[in-house]
Short mmCIF file of C-alpha atoms and ligand atoms in Angstrom, two decimals:
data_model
loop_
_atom_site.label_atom_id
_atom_site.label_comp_id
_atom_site.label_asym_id
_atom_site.label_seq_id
_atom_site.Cartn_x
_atom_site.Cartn_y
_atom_site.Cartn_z
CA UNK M 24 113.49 94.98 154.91
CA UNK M 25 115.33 95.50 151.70
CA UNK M 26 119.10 95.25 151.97
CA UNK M 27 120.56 99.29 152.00
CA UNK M 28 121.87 99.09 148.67
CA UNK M 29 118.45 98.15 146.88
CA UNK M 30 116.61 100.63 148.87
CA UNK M 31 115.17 103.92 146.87
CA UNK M 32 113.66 106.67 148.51
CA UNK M 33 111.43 109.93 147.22
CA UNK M 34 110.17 112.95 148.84
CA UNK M 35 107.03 113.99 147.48
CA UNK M 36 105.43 116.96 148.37
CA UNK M 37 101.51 117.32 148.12
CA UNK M 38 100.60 120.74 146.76
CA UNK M 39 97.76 122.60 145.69
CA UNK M 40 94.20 124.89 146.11
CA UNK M 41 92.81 124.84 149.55
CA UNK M 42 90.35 122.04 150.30
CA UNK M 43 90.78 120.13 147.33
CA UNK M 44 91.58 116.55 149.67
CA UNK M 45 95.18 117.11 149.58
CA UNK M 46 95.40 115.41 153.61
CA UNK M 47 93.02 112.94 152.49
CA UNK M 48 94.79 111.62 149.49
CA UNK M 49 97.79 111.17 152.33
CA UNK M 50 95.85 109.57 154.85
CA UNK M 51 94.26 107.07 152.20
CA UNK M 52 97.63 106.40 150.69
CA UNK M 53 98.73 105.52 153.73
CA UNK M 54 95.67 103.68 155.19
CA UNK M 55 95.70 105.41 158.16
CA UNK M 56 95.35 109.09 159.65
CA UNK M 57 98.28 111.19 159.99
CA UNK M 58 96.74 114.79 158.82
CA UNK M 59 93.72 116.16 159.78
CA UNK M 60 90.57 116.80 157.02
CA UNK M 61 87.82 119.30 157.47
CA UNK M 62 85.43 120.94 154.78
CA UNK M 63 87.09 124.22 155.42
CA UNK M 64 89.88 125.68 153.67
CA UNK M 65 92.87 126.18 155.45
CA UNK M 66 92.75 123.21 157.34
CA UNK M 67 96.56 122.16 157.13
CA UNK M 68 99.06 124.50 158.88
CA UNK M 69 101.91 123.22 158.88
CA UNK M 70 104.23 120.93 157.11
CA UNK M 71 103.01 117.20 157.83
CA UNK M 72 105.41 113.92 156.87
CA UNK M 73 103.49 110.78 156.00
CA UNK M 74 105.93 107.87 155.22
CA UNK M 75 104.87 105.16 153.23
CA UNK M 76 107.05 101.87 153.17
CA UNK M 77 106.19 99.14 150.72
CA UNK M 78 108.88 96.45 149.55
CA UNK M 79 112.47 97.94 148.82
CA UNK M 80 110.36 101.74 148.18
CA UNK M 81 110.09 104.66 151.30
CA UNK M 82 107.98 107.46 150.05
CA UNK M 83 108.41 110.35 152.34
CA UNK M 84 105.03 113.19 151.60
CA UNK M 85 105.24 116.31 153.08
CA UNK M 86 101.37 117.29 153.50
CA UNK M 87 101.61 121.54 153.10
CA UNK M 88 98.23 123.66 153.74
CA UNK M 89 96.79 124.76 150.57
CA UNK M 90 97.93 127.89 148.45
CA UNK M 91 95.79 130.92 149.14
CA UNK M 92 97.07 134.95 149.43
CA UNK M 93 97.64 135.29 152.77
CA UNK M 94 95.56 137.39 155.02
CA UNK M 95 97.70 137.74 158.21
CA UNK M 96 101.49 136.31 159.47
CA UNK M 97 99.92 132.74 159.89
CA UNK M 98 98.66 133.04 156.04
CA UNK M 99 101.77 134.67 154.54
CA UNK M 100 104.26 131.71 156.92
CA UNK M 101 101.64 129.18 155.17
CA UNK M 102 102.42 130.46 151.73
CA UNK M 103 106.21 130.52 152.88
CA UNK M 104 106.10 127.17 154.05
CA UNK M 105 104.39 125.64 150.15
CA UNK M 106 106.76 127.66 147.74
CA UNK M 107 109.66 126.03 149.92
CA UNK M 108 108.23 122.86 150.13
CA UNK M 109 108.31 122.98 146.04
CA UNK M 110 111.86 123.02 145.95
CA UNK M 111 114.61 120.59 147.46
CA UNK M 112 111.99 117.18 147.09
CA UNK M 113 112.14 114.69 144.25
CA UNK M 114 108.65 115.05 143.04
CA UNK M 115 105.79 116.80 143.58
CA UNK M 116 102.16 115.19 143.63
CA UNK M 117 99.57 118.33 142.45
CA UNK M 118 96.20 117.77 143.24
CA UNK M 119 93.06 119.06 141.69
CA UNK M 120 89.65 119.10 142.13
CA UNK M 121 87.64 117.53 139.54
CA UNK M 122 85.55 119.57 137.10
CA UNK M 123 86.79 122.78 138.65
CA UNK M 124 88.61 125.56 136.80
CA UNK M 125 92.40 125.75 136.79
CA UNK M 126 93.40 128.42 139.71
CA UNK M 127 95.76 130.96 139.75
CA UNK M 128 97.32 128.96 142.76
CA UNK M 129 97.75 125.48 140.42
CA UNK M 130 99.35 127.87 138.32
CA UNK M 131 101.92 129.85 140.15
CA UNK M 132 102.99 126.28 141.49
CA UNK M 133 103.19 124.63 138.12
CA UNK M 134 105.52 127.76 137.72
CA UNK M 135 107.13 126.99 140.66
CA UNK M 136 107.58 123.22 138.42
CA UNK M 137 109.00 124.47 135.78
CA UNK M 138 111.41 126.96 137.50
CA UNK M 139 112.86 123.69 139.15
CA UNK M 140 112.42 121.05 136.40
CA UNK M 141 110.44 118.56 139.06
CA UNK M 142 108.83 115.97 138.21
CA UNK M 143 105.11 116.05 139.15
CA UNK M 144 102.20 113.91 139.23
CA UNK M 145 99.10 115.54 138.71
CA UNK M 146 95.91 113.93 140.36
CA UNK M 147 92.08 114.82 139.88
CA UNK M 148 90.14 114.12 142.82
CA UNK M 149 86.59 113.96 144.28
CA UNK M 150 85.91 111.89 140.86
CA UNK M 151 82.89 110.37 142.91
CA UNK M 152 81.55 113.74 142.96
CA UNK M 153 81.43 114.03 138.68
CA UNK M 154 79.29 112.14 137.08
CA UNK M 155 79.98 113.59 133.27
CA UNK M 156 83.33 111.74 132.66
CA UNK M 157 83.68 114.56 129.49
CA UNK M 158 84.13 117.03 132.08
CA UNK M 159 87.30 115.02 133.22
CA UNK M 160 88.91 114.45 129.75
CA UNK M 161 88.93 117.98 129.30
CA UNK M 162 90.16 119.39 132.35
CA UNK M 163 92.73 116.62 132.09
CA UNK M 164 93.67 117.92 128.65
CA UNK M 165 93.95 121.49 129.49
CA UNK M 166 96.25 120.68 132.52
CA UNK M 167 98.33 118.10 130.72
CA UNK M 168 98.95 121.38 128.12
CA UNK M 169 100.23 123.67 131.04
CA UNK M 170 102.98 120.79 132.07
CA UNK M 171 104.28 117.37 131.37
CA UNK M 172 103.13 115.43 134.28
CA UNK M 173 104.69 112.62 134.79
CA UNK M 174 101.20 110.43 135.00
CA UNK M 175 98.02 111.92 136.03
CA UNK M 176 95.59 109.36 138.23
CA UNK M 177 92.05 110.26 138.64
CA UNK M 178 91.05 109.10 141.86
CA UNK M 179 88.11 109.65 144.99
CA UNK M 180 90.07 109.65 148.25
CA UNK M 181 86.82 108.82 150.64
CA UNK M 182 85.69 106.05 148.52
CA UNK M 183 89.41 105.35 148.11
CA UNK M 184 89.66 105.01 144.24
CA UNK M 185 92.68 105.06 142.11
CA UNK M 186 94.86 105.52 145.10
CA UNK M 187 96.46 102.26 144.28
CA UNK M 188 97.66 103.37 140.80
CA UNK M 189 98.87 106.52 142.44
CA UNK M 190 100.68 104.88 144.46
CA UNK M 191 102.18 102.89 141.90
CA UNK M 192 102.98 106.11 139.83
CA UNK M 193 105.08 108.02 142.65
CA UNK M 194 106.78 104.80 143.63
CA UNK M 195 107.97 104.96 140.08
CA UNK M 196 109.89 108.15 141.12
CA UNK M 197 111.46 106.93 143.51
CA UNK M 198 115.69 106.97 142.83
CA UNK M 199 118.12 104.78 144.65
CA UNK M 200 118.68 105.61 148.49
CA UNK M 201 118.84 104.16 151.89
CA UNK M 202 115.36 104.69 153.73
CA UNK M 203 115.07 107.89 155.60
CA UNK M 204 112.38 106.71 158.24
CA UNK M 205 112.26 102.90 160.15
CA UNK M 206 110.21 100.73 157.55
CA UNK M 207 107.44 101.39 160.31
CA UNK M 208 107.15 104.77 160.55
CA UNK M 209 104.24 107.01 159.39
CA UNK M 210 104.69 110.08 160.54
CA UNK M 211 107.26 112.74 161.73
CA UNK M 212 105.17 114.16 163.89
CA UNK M 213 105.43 114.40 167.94
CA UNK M 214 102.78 112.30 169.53
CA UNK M 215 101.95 115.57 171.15
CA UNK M 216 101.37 117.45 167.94
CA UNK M 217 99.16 114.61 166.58
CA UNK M 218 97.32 115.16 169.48
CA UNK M 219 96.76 118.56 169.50
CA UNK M 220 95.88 118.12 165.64
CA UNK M 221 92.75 116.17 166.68
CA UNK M 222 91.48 118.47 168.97
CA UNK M 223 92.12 120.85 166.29
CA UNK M 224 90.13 118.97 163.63
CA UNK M 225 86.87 118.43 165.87
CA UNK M 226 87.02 122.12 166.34
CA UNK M 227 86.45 122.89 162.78
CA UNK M 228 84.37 120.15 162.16
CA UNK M 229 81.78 120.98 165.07
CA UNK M 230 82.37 124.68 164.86
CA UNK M 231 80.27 126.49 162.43
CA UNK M 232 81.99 130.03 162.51
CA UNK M 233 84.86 131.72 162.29
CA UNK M 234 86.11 130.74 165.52
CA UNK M 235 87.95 127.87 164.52
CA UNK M 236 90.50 129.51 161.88
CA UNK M 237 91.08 131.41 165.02
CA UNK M 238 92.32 128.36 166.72
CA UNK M 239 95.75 126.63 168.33
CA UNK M 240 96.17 123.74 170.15
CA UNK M 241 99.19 122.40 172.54
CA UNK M 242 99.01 119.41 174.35
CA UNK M 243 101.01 120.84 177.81
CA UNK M 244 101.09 117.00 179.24
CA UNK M 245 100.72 113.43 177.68
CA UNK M 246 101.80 110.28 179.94
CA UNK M 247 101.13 107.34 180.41
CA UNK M 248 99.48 106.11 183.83
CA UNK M 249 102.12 103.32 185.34
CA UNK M 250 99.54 101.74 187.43
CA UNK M 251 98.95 99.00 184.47
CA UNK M 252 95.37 100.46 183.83
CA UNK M 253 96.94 101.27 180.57
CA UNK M 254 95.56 104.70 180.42
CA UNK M 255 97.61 108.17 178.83
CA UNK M 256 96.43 111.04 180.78
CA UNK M 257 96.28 114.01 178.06
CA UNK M 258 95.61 118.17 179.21
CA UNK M 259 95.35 120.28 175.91
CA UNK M 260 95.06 123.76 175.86
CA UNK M 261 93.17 125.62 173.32
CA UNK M 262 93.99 128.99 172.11
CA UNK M 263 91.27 131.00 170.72
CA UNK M 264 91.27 134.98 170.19
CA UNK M 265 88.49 136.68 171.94
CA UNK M 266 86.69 136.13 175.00
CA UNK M 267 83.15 135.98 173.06
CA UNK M 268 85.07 133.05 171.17
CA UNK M 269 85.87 130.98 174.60
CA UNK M 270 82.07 131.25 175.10
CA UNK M 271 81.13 129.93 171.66
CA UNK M 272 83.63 127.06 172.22
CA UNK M 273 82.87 126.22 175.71
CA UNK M 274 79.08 126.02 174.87
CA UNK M 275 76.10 126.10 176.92
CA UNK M 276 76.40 124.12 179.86
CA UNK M 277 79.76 123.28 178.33
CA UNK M 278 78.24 121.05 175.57
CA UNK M 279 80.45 121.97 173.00
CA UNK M 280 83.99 121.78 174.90
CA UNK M 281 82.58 117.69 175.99
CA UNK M 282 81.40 117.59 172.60
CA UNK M 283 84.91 118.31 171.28
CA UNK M 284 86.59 116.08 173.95
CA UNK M 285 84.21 112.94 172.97
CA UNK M 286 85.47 112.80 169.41
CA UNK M 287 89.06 113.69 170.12
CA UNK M 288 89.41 110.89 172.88
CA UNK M 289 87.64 108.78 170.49
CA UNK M 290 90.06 109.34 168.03
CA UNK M 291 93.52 109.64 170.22
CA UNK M 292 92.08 105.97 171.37
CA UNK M 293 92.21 104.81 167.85
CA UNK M 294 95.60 106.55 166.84
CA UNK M 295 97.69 105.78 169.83
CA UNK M 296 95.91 102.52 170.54
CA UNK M 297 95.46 102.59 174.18
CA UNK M 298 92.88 104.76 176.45
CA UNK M 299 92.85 107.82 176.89
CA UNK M 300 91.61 110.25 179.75
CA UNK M 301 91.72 114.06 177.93
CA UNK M 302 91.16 117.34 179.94
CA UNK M 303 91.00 120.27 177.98
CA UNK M 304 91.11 123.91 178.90
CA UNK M 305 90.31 127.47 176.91
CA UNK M 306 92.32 130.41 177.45
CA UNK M 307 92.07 133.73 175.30
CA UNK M 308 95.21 134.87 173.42
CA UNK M 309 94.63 137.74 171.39
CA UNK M 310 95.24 137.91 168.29
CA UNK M 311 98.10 135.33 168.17
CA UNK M 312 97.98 134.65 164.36
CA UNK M 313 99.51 138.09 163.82
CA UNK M 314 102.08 138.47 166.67
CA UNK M 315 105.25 136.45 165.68
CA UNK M 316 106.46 135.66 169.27
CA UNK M 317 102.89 133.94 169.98
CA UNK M 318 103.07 132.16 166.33
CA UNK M 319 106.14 130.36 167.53
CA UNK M 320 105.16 129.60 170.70
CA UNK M 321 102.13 127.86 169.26
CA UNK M 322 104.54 126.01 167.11
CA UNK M 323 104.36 127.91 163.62
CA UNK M 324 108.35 128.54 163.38
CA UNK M 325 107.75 131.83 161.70
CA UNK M 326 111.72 132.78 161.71
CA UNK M 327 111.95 132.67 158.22
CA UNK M 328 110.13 135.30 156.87
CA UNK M 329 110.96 139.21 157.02
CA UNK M 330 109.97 141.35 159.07
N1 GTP H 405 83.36 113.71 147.84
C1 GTP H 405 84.66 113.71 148.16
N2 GTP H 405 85.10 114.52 149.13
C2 GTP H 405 86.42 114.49 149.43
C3 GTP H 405 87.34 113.64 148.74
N3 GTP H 405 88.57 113.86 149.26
C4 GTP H 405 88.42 114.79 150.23
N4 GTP H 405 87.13 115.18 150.34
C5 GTP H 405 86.57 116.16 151.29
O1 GTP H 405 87.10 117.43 150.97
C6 GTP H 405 87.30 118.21 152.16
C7 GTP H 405 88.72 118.72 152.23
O2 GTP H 405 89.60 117.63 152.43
P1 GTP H 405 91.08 117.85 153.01
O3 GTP H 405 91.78 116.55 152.84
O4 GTP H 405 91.04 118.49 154.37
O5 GTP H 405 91.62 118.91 151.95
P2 GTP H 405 93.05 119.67 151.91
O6 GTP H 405 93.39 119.86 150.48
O7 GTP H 405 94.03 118.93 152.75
O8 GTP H 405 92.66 121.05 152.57
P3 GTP H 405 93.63 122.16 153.29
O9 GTP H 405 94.45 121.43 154.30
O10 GTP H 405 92.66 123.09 153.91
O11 GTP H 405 94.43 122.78 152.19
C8 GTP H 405 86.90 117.29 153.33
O12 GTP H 405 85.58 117.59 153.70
C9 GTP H 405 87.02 115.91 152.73
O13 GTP H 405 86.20 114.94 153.35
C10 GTP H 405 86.82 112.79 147.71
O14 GTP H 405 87.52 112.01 147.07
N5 GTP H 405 85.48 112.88 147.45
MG1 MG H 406 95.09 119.50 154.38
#
């Protein structure tokens, strides 16, 4: 570890439109998985820290859920929780999609940019999904107009592409400080959250519908066995809104809930590194995402906002 006095620290926050690999960008910067990724929008709901340590740099990246107008009290605390994320770090890292059109969200937070005078980073991903590199240079050009960005990195986070250079970029932000986090740390996240994350992400992933926007997760127990068999027993609950909803994710026969369970132990295996024996249960809560004392028992600290 560097001695204190050479250390430099930045917080970074990851902004931008829903779905445009904001979480992925995170997890392949830090080579591992501390925020969930789905193809549907919305998929972040919270603030997530990813902390990257290399040499005598700590790069702290708060992960927010992408910019949309909200649609009930979980939307408009989501919306809350990116405008404030904007303000207070050293940098922010803006991602786009490549080849798509500049939204009115990339604009009301390059506002938010300007308001503050932060330096940001602008980069273009999914580049593995344009093959007209034209396309590119121009939306590159018309965003480079709307702010001086600091550097802007094309890159593909799933074939993991540029992320080096981004890296590189953002670590160039970085301003003399001791380290926030241990040099080993990747996330701030309670084991408990991570694992009610996963469970989370299968949902959307294996769920077709609506039903999982309608979704929480807690993990109500998480310990590990002390008879040396090296197993962590873990019982998540997960909250969904209707009872026609707790069919769809129990499944027929209860397919769906094992199918759900298979890919989240699979996963908690590989994140905590050691076994793990999940039970999870469904319970109906209705229509938590607009009721604020059910938001903040689910974990969404919805203090902050009126009413
Ligand atoms: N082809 C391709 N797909 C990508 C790339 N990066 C992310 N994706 C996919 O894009 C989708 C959205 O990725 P996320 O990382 O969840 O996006 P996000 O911006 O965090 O989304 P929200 O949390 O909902 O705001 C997922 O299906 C990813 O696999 C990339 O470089 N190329
Ligand atoms: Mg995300």
């Amino acid at each position: 570890m560097a001695e204190n006095s050479e250390q430099k620290t930045a917080f970074i926050s990851i902004v931008g439109r829903p779905n445009v690999g904001k979480s992925s960008i995170l997890n392949a910067m830090l080579g591992t998985k501390v925020a969930i990724v789905s193809h549907k929008p919305q998929t972040t709901r919270t603030r997530i820290m990813g902390v990257l340590t290399q040499e005598e740099t700590q790069l702290v990246f708060i992960d927010t859920p992408g910019l949309l107008k909200p649609r009930n009290r979980l939307g408009e605390y989501m919306v809350k929780s990116v405008l404030e994320s904007v303000s207070g770090v050293d940098a922010c890292l803006l991602v786009e999609e490549a080849g798509e059109k500049i939204s009115p969200a990339s604009q009301e937070l390059i506002g938010k940019f300007r308001e503050q005078g932060i330096p940001a980073i602008l980069a273009i991903n999914k580049i593995d999904l344009l093959p007209d590199k034209s396309v590119l240079m121009a939306q590159i050009s018309k965003l480079s107009a709307l702010y001086p960005f600091e550097a802007v990195v094309p890159v593909s986070a799933v074939k993991n592409n540029g992320i080096a250079d981004l890296t590189g970029e953002l670590r160039k932000l970085a301003q003399p400080s001791a380290h926030f986090f241990d040099d080993d740390a990747l996330t701030d996240q309670p084991e408990r959250v991570v694992a009610g994350e996963i469970v989370r992400e299968k949902l959307l992933r294996l769920l077709s519908s609506e039903v999982p926007h309608g979704v929480a997760v807690t993990v109500d127990r998480m310990s590990a066995r002390e008879d040396g068999s090296g197993i962590t027993d873990i019982s998540a609950v997960i909250y969904c809104e209707k009872e026609s909803h707790k069919g769809i994710i129990i499944g027929k026969n209860g397919a769906m809930l094992k199918k759900v369970g298979t890919y989240a132990r699979e996963d908690m295996e590989h994140f905590f590194d050691c076994k793990v024996n999940l039970k999870l249960w469904v319970r109906v809560k209705e229509d938590w995402r607009n009721r604020e004392a059910a938001l903040r028992a689910l974990g969404y600290d919805s203090s902050n906002f009126d009413g």
